[in-house]
mmCIF file of C-alpha atoms in Angstrom:
data_model
loop_
_atom_site.group_PDB
_atom_site.id
_atom_site.type_symbol
_atom_site.label_atom_id
_atom_site.label_comp_id
_atom_site.label_asym_id
_atom_site.label_seq_id
_atom_site.Cartn_x
_atom_site.Cartn_y
_atom_site.Cartn_z
ATOM 1 C CA MET A 142 98.889 132.589 125.083
ATOM 2 C CA PHE A 143 96.499 135.211 126.463
ATOM 3 C CA GLU A 144 98.098 135.001 129.913
ATOM 4 C CA LEU A 145 95.180 132.703 130.678
ATOM 5 C CA PHE A 146 96.984 130.210 132.831
ATOM 6 C CA ALA A 147 99.157 132.779 134.555
ATOM 7 C CA GLN A 148 96.172 134.806 135.673
ATOM 8 C CA SER A 149 93.632 132.078 136.376
ATOM 9 C CA GLU A 150 92.179 132.152 139.858
ATOM 10 C CA SER A 151 90.318 129.727 142.066
ATOM 11 C CA THR A 152 86.566 129.450 142.221
ATOM 12 C CA ALA A 153 86.633 132.097 144.934
ATOM 13 C CA GLY A 154 88.385 134.428 142.501
ATOM 14 C CA PHE A 155 85.699 133.814 139.926
ATOM 15 C CA GLU A 156 82.973 134.661 142.434
ATOM 16 C CA GLN A 157 84.757 137.888 143.342
ATOM 17 C CA PHE A 158 85.132 138.934 139.717
ATOM 18 C CA LEU A 159 81.498 138.074 139.049
ATOM 19 C CA LEU A 160 80.412 140.309 141.934
ATOM 20 C CA LEU A 161 82.629 143.143 140.718
ATOM 21 C CA GLY A 162 81.201 142.735 137.228
ATOM 22 C CA LEU A 163 77.635 142.984 138.536
ATOM 23 C CA VAL A 164 78.529 146.156 140.440
ATOM 24 C CA MET A 165 80.164 147.818 137.441
ATOM 25 C CA GLY A 166 77.385 146.561 135.185
ATOM 26 C CA SER A 167 74.822 148.261 137.416
ATOM 27 C CA LEU A 168 76.613 151.581 136.910
ATOM 28 C CA TYR A 169 76.733 151.073 133.138
ATOM 29 C CA ALA A 170 73.038 150.196 133.179
ATOM 30 C CA LEU A 171 72.128 153.443 134.958
ATOM 31 C CA ILE A 172 73.905 155.493 132.307
ATOM 32 C CA ALA A 173 72.567 153.294 129.492
ATOM 33 C CA LEU A 174 68.984 153.989 130.568
ATOM 34 C CA GLY A 175 69.470 157.643 129.634
ATOM 35 C CA TYR A 176 70.580 156.654 126.136
ATOM 36 C CA THR A 177 67.813 154.138 125.601
ATOM 37 C CA MET A 178 64.978 156.351 126.906
ATOM 38 C CA VAL A 179 65.865 159.266 124.636
ATOM 39 C CA TYR A 180 66.308 156.986 121.646
ATOM 40 C CA GLY A 181 63.041 155.228 122.373
ATOM 41 C CA ILE A 182 61.121 158.513 122.302
ATOM 42 C CA ILE A 183 62.756 160.578 119.536
ATOM 43 C CA GLU A 184 65.290 158.125 118.007
ATOM 44 C CA LEU A 185 68.207 160.346 118.991
ATOM 45 C CA ILE A 186 71.543 158.934 120.129
ATOM 46 C CA ASN A 187 72.451 161.575 122.684
ATOM 47 C CA PHE A 188 76.247 161.395 122.592
ATOM 48 C CA ALA A 189 76.436 164.178 125.202
ATOM 49 C CA HIS A 190 74.966 161.875 127.849
ATOM 50 C CA GLY A 191 78.317 160.418 128.908
ATOM 51 C CA ASP A 192 79.810 163.862 129.440
ATOM 52 C CA LEU A 193 76.722 164.924 131.374
ATOM 53 C CA PHE A 194 77.596 162.038 133.688
ATOM 54 C CA MET A 195 81.127 163.467 133.959
ATOM 55 C CA LEU A 196 79.836 166.923 134.900
ATOM 56 C CA GLY A 197 77.621 165.303 137.514
ATOM 57 C CA SER A 198 80.686 163.667 139.072
ATOM 58 C CA PHE A 199 82.437 167.041 139.149
ATOM 59 C CA LEU A 200 79.422 168.658 140.793
ATOM 60 C CA ALA A 201 79.246 165.942 143.459
ATOM 61 C CA LEU A 202 82.938 166.501 144.209
ATOM 62 C CA GLN A 203 82.391 170.252 144.382
ATOM 63 C CA LEU A 204 79.516 169.801 146.821
ATOM 64 C CA ALA A 205 81.730 167.740 149.128
ATOM 65 C CA ILE A 206 84.418 170.447 148.983
ATOM 66 C CA TRP A 207 81.918 173.198 149.753
ATOM 67 C CA VAL A 208 80.480 171.263 152.693
ATOM 68 C CA GLY A 209 83.972 170.451 153.943
ATOM 69 C CA VAL A 210 83.466 166.693 154.267
ATOM 70 C CA THR A 211 86.287 164.812 152.552
ATOM 71 C CA THR A 212 87.209 161.689 154.573
ATOM 72 C CA THR A 213 85.669 159.250 157.021
ATOM 73 C CA SER A 214 88.516 159.724 159.514
ATOM 74 C CA THR A 215 87.967 163.443 160.167
ATOM 75 C CA ASN A 216 84.170 163.664 159.987
ATOM 76 C CA SER A 217 81.294 162.154 161.919
ATOM 77 C CA SER A 218 79.041 159.487 160.444
ATOM 78 C CA LEU A 219 76.122 161.920 160.511
ATOM 79 C CA SER A 220 77.951 164.572 158.499
ATOM 80 C CA ILE A 221 79.140 161.967 155.989
ATOM 81 C CA ALA A 222 75.621 160.571 155.560
ATOM 82 C CA GLY A 223 74.274 164.104 155.124
ATOM 83 C CA THR A 224 76.893 164.893 152.492
ATOM 84 C CA VAL A 225 76.157 161.720 150.522
ATOM 85 C CA LEU A 226 72.434 162.438 150.719
ATOM 86 C CA LEU A 227 73.057 166.018 149.544
ATOM 87 C CA MET A 228 74.999 164.659 146.570
ATOM 88 C CA LEU A 229 72.264 162.164 145.719
ATOM 89 C CA VAL A 230 69.626 164.912 145.762
ATOM 90 C CA LEU A 231 71.322 167.940 144.192
ATOM 91 C CA THR A 232 73.449 166.199 141.554
ATOM 92 C CA PRO A 233 70.546 164.364 139.840
ATOM 93 C CA LEU A 234 68.463 167.565 139.953
ATOM 94 C CA ALA A 235 71.250 169.590 138.353
ATOM 95 C CA CYS A 236 71.934 166.948 135.683
ATOM 96 C CA ALA A 237 68.216 166.641 134.929
ATOM 97 C CA GLY A 238 67.868 170.407 134.533
ATOM 98 C CA LEU A 239 70.959 170.673 132.326
ATOM 99 C CA ASN A 240 69.766 167.797 130.147
ATOM 100 C CA ALA A 241 66.365 169.443 129.693
ATOM 101 C CA VAL A 242 67.987 172.786 128.837
ATOM 102 C CA VAL A 243 70.165 171.104 126.207
ATOM 103 C CA ASP A 244 67.089 169.514 124.661
ATOM 104 C CA ARG A 245 65.152 172.774 124.618
ATOM 105 C CA CYS A 246 68.026 174.903 123.267
ATOM 106 C CA PHE A 247 69.745 172.519 120.833
ATOM 107 C CA TYR A 248 67.628 169.471 120.002
ATOM 108 C CA ALA A 249 64.073 170.869 119.959
ATOM 109 C CA PRO A 250 64.722 173.320 117.075
ATOM 110 C CA LEU A 251 66.012 170.360 115.041
ATOM 111 C CA ARG A 252 63.094 167.974 115.590
ATOM 112 C CA ASN A 253 62.214 167.905 111.884
ATOM 113 C CA SER A 254 65.799 168.059 110.618
ATOM 114 C CA PRO A 255 67.718 165.080 109.206
ATOM 115 C CA LYS A 256 68.947 162.684 111.879
ATOM 116 C CA LEU A 257 72.575 163.305 110.952
ATOM 117 C CA THR A 258 72.158 166.989 111.819
ATOM 118 C CA VAL A 259 70.920 166.170 115.300
ATOM 119 C CA ILE A 260 73.662 163.595 115.863
ATOM 120 C CA VAL A 261 76.363 166.100 114.896
ATOM 121 C CA THR A 262 74.752 168.593 117.278
ATOM 122 C CA ALA A 263 74.860 166.018 120.087
ATOM 123 C CA ILE A 264 78.549 165.420 119.419
ATOM 124 C CA GLY A 265 79.126 169.180 119.564
ATOM 125 C CA VAL A 266 77.349 169.412 122.916
ATOM 126 C CA SER A 267 79.508 166.525 124.138
ATOM 127 C CA PHE A 268 82.693 168.433 123.284
ATOM 128 C CA CYS A 269 81.317 171.541 124.997
ATOM 129 C CA PHE A 270 80.657 169.551 128.183
ATOM 130 C CA MET A 271 84.130 168.027 128.021
ATOM 131 C CA ASN A 272 85.765 171.434 127.734
ATOM 132 C CA ILE A 273 83.679 172.752 130.618
ATOM 133 C CA GLY A 274 84.968 169.849 132.688
ATOM 134 C CA SER A 275 88.604 170.574 131.754
ATOM 135 C CA LEU A 276 88.198 174.227 132.721
ATOM 136 C CA TRP A 277 86.382 173.323 135.940
ATOM 137 C CA LEU A 278 88.834 170.920 137.594
ATOM 138 C CA GLY A 279 91.688 170.710 135.115
ATOM 139 C CA THR A 280 92.882 167.914 132.858
ATOM 140 C CA SER A 281 94.456 165.676 135.512
ATOM 141 C CA PRO A 282 92.556 163.035 137.516
ATOM 142 C CA VAL A 283 91.137 164.439 140.754
ATOM 143 C CA LYS A 284 90.678 162.406 143.927
ATOM 144 C CA PHE A 285 87.064 162.012 144.999
ATOM 145 C CA PRO A 286 86.301 162.155 148.759
ATOM 146 C CA ASP A 287 86.603 158.750 150.412
ATOM 147 C CA LEU A 288 83.277 158.808 152.266
ATOM 148 C CA ILE A 289 82.190 155.176 152.176
ATOM 149 C CA PRO A 290 84.054 152.655 154.388
ATOM 150 C CA ASP A 291 85.739 149.766 152.618
ATOM 151 C CA HIS A 292 85.095 147.114 155.269
ATOM 152 C CA ASN A 293 84.142 143.605 154.219
ATOM 153 C CA LEU A 294 80.540 142.753 155.139
ATOM 154 C CA ILE A 295 80.948 139.010 154.585
ATOM 155 C CA SER A 296 82.876 136.901 157.035
ATOM 156 C CA THR A 297 84.119 134.412 154.445
ATOM 157 C CA PRO A 298 87.411 135.261 152.693
ATOM 158 C CA ARG A 299 86.136 133.721 149.457
ATOM 159 C CA VAL A 300 84.221 136.886 148.488
ATOM 160 C CA ARG A 301 84.841 140.474 149.477
ATOM 161 C CA PHE A 302 81.577 142.436 149.629
ATOM 162 C CA THR A 303 82.124 145.935 151.005
ATOM 163 C CA TRP A 304 79.931 148.864 151.943
ATOM 164 C CA LYS A 305 80.789 150.389 148.563
ATOM 165 C CA ASP A 306 79.481 147.345 146.711
ATOM 166 C CA ALA A 307 76.339 147.421 148.832
ATOM 167 C CA MET A 308 75.899 151.141 148.113
ATOM 168 C CA VAL A 309 75.993 150.572 144.358
ATOM 169 C CA ILE A 310 73.491 147.738 144.484
ATOM 170 C CA PHE A 311 71.089 149.314 146.993
ATOM 171 C CA VAL A 312 70.956 152.605 145.088
ATOM 172 C CA THR A 313 70.975 151.496 141.457
ATOM 173 C CA ILE A 314 68.565 148.555 141.660
ATOM 174 C CA PRO A 315 65.733 150.520 143.371
ATOM 175 C CA ALA A 316 66.285 153.372 140.879
ATOM 176 C CA MET A 317 65.906 151.012 137.933
ATOM 177 C CA ILE A 318 62.860 149.300 139.464
ATOM 178 C CA ALA A 319 61.251 152.688 140.144
ATOM 179 C CA LEU A 320 61.849 153.735 136.529
ATOM 180 C CA THR A 321 60.289 150.529 135.219
ATOM 181 C CA LEU A 322 57.209 150.967 137.414
ATOM 182 C CA PHE A 323 56.966 154.639 136.411
ATOM 183 C CA VAL A 324 56.977 153.842 132.705
ATOM 184 C CA LYS A 325 54.522 150.946 133.050
ATOM 185 C CA PHE A 326 51.913 152.305 135.441
ATOM 186 C CA THR A 327 51.882 156.114 135.556
ATOM 187 C CA PRO A 328 50.008 158.410 133.135
ATOM 188 C CA MET A 329 53.302 160.017 132.058
ATOM 189 C CA GLY A 330 54.793 156.586 131.480
ATOM 190 C CA LYS A 331 51.854 155.659 129.266
ATOM 191 C CA ALA A 332 52.268 158.952 127.407
ATOM 192 C CA MET A 333 55.950 158.117 126.883
ATOM 193 C CA ARG A 334 55.096 154.714 125.455
ATOM 194 C CA ALA A 335 52.451 156.242 123.187
ATOM 195 C CA THR A 336 54.886 158.899 121.967
ATOM 196 C CA ALA A 337 57.561 156.287 121.328
ATOM 197 C CA GLN A 338 55.130 154.209 119.280
ATOM 198 C CA ASN A 339 53.677 157.034 117.168
ATOM 199 C CA PRO A 340 54.225 160.738 118.000
ATOM 200 C CA THR A 341 51.645 161.921 115.480
ATOM 201 C CA ALA A 342 48.911 159.669 116.871
ATOM 202 C CA ALA A 343 49.901 160.709 120.397
ATOM 203 C CA ARG A 344 49.374 164.382 119.463
ATOM 204 C CA LEU A 345 45.974 163.558 117.993
ATOM 205 C CA MET A 346 45.036 161.893 121.274
ATOM 206 C CA GLY A 347 45.804 165.116 123.164
ATOM 207 C CA ILE A 348 49.263 164.184 124.491
ATOM 208 C CA ASN A 349 51.716 167.058 124.810
ATOM 209 C CA VAL A 350 54.589 165.378 122.999
ATOM 210 C CA GLU A 351 57.107 168.154 123.715
ATOM 211 C CA TRP A 352 56.411 167.888 127.440
ATOM 212 C CA VAL A 353 56.828 164.111 127.250
ATOM 213 C CA ILE A 354 60.195 164.554 125.541
ATOM 214 C CA ALA A 355 61.255 167.101 128.163
ATOM 215 C CA CYS A 356 60.316 164.671 130.950
ATOM 216 C CA THR A 357 62.334 161.964 129.221
ATOM 217 C CA PHE A 358 65.414 164.187 129.223
ATOM 218 C CA LEU A 359 64.772 165.101 132.861
ATOM 219 C CA ILE A 360 64.597 161.447 133.912
ATOM 220 C CA GLY A 361 67.609 160.456 131.812
ATOM 221 C CA GLY A 362 69.651 163.312 133.272
ATOM 222 C CA SER A 363 68.683 162.415 136.828
ATOM 223 C CA LEU A 364 69.797 158.809 136.281
ATOM 224 C CA ALA A 365 73.137 160.078 134.949
ATOM 225 C CA GLY A 366 73.425 162.221 138.090
ATOM 226 C CA ILE A 367 72.795 159.252 140.379
ATOM 227 C CA ALA A 368 75.366 157.198 138.461
ATOM 228 C CA ALA A 369 77.851 160.092 138.724
ATOM 229 C CA VAL A 370 77.630 160.192 142.524
ATOM 230 C CA ILE A 371 77.827 156.419 142.905
ATOM 231 C CA ASN A 372 80.753 156.163 140.491
ATOM 232 C CA GLY A 373 82.715 158.871 142.300
ATOM 233 C CA LEU A 374 82.163 157.321 145.720
ATOM 234 C CA TYR A 375 83.025 153.872 144.399
ATOM 235 C CA ASN A 376 86.097 154.599 142.256
ATOM 236 C CA LYS A 377 87.336 157.614 144.298
ATOM 237 C CA SER A 378 88.597 159.473 141.221
ATOM 238 C CA VAL A 379 87.135 161.727 138.516
ATOM 239 C CA HIS A 380 88.568 162.979 135.231
ATOM 240 C CA TYR A 381 87.286 165.260 132.514
ATOM 241 C CA GLN A 382 87.454 162.442 129.921
ATOM 242 C CA MET A 383 85.744 159.837 132.088
ATOM 243 C CA GLY A 384 82.440 160.503 130.339
ATOM 244 C CA PHE A 385 83.764 159.211 127.022
ATOM 245 C CA GLN A 386 84.755 155.738 128.229
ATOM 246 C CA ASN A 387 81.785 155.246 130.551
ATOM 247 C CA GLY A 388 79.441 156.677 127.922
ATOM 248 C CA LEU A 389 80.869 154.310 125.329
ATOM 249 C CA TYR A 390 80.303 151.298 127.572
ATOM 250 C CA ALA A 391 76.811 152.508 128.441
ATOM 251 C CA PHE A 392 75.905 153.111 124.798
ATOM 252 C CA THR A 393 77.238 149.650 123.953
ATOM 253 C CA ALA A 394 75.074 148.227 126.748
ATOM 254 C CA ALA A 395 72.005 149.968 125.332
ATOM 255 C CA VAL A 396 72.707 148.604 121.836
ATOM 256 C CA LEU A 397 73.502 145.132 123.154
ATOM 257 C CA GLY A 398 70.264 144.896 125.121
ATOM 258 C CA GLY A 399 68.178 146.512 122.379
ATOM 259 C CA ILE A 400 68.294 150.289 122.221
ATOM 260 C CA GLY A 401 64.966 151.805 123.150
ATOM 261 C CA ASN A 402 64.232 148.884 125.501
ATOM 262 C CA ILE A 403 64.548 149.634 129.242
ATOM 263 C CA PRO A 404 65.008 146.021 130.482
ATOM 264 C CA GLY A 405 67.410 145.518 127.582
ATOM 265 C CA ALA A 406 69.590 148.426 128.731
ATOM 266 C CA VAL A 407 69.798 146.899 132.220
ATOM 267 C CA LEU A 408 70.614 143.448 130.846
ATOM 268 C CA GLY A 409 73.182 144.889 128.457
ATOM 269 C CA GLY A 410 74.890 146.806 131.252
ATOM 270 C CA LEU A 411 75.121 143.731 133.452
ATOM 271 C CA VAL A 412 76.441 141.579 130.602
ATOM 272 C CA ILE A 413 79.138 144.109 129.702
ATOM 273 C CA GLY A 414 80.116 144.592 133.339
ATOM 274 C CA VAL A 415 80.486 140.859 134.003
ATOM 275 C CA VAL A 416 82.218 140.059 130.713
ATOM 276 C CA GLY A 417 84.582 143.010 131.071
ATOM 277 C CA GLU A 418 85.678 142.110 134.613
ATOM 278 C CA LEU A 419 86.084 138.396 133.825
ATOM 279 C CA ALA A 420 88.133 139.279 130.752
ATOM 280 C CA LYS A 421 90.376 141.561 132.827
ATOM 281 C CA ALA A 422 90.887 138.784 135.368
ATOM 282 C CA TYR A 423 91.572 135.865 133.053
ATOM 283 C CA LEU A 424 92.846 137.405 129.809
ATOM 284 C CA GLY A 425 94.441 140.638 130.972
ATOM 285 C CA THR A 426 93.309 144.259 131.014
ATOM 286 C CA LYS A 427 94.467 144.909 127.450
ATOM 287 C CA TRP A 428 92.051 142.262 126.134
ATOM 288 C CA SER A 429 88.936 143.230 128.076
ATOM 289 C CA GLU A 430 87.602 145.854 125.664
ATOM 290 C CA ALA A 431 88.332 143.617 122.672
ATOM 291 C CA VAL A 432 86.317 140.794 124.237
ATOM 292 C CA VAL A 433 83.380 143.094 125.101
ATOM 293 C CA PHE A 434 83.096 144.559 121.628
ATOM 294 C CA THR A 435 83.671 141.211 119.918
ATOM 295 C CA ILE A 436 80.679 139.807 121.811
ATOM 296 C CA LEU A 437 78.661 142.877 120.810
ATOM 297 C CA ILE A 438 79.543 142.410 117.136
ATOM 298 C CA VAL A 439 78.707 138.699 117.205
ATOM 299 C CA ILE A 440 75.337 139.274 118.876
ATOM 300 C CA LEU A 441 74.390 142.061 116.482
ATOM 301 C CA LEU A 442 75.378 139.919 113.490
ATOM 302 C CA PHE A 443 72.845 137.278 114.490
ATOM 303 C CA ARG A 444 70.362 139.527 116.296
ATOM 304 C CA PRO A 445 70.634 143.114 114.997
ATOM 305 C CA SER A 446 67.854 144.341 117.304
ATOM 306 C CA GLY A 447 69.799 143.329 120.435
ATOM 307 C CA LEU A 448 69.116 140.761 123.123
ATOM 308 C CA LEU A 449 65.649 142.029 124.096
ATOM 309 C CA GLY A 450 64.933 144.375 121.207
ATOM 310 C CA THR A 451 62.273 143.787 118.575
ATOM 311 C CA ARG A 452 62.405 144.520 114.903
ATOM 312 C CA THR A 453 60.503 147.665 113.951
ATOM 313 C CA ARG A 454 59.677 149.271 110.656
ATOM 314 C CA GLU A 455 61.551 152.438 109.760
ATOM 315 C CA LYS A 456 59.340 155.476 110.435
ATOM 316 C CA VAL A 457 58.734 157.698 107.393
#
């Protein structure tokens, strides 16, 4: 009926799809953290975040072109490692700066405006980013440099775990752990939590709320930049509309886990990644998105605050 029996795999197939889902879910979680942090502080759904991720992918590709490192076969391991490191440093910095500039120029003047006004502004910024991307590298998919070897690191044929899978896991998980520790134990993290709980009380306690918001946009942008580099190296292709689909999945992950909740964004990303890949494997690609969003709808019907979210009173 749903091509279920035609596409069913062995247990080994299930393990492989589960691993792929965890890898893709980690990428969604990185992008989702940018959504959930901004919403947690100022209750803004920053629809431009997905297209910021797209611009970060374009910048990482441009850096590789400028350096002249495009494949593993024609470049030394040292030059490849240096190029990847350059991407992982400069792309998050550029995305963080651009995100902070957008906040200062477009969102900050609208702090006291109706929420709908700010949301429409975010959508406008998203379209601006998308058009910048189409002018930058065109409207056709562009091949990303193949810099990470695709060799299997596990001897068993039951599961294929490559250097690319390891790269995603060993970059995204430490980044998410570092963010959690930053928010929990640093003075700025405490200021962020205070601002999220009550901005007015935070101001009365001497917290510079505008600086806290700026730091939130900086951190969210840097996470989008890291995800942009990892996504390009993993999928080996970029496109000016890639921000829409990835941003949609990431936003769904944030809502599923409980928007405004950092562990919830991570959990939501992993759930969507695993469910999406298993649905592609056993039901067919055309059913994967339907399954993901059906699960989201069902969960929100019975738990509107998300998996790890808590009910809060509307601020007036």
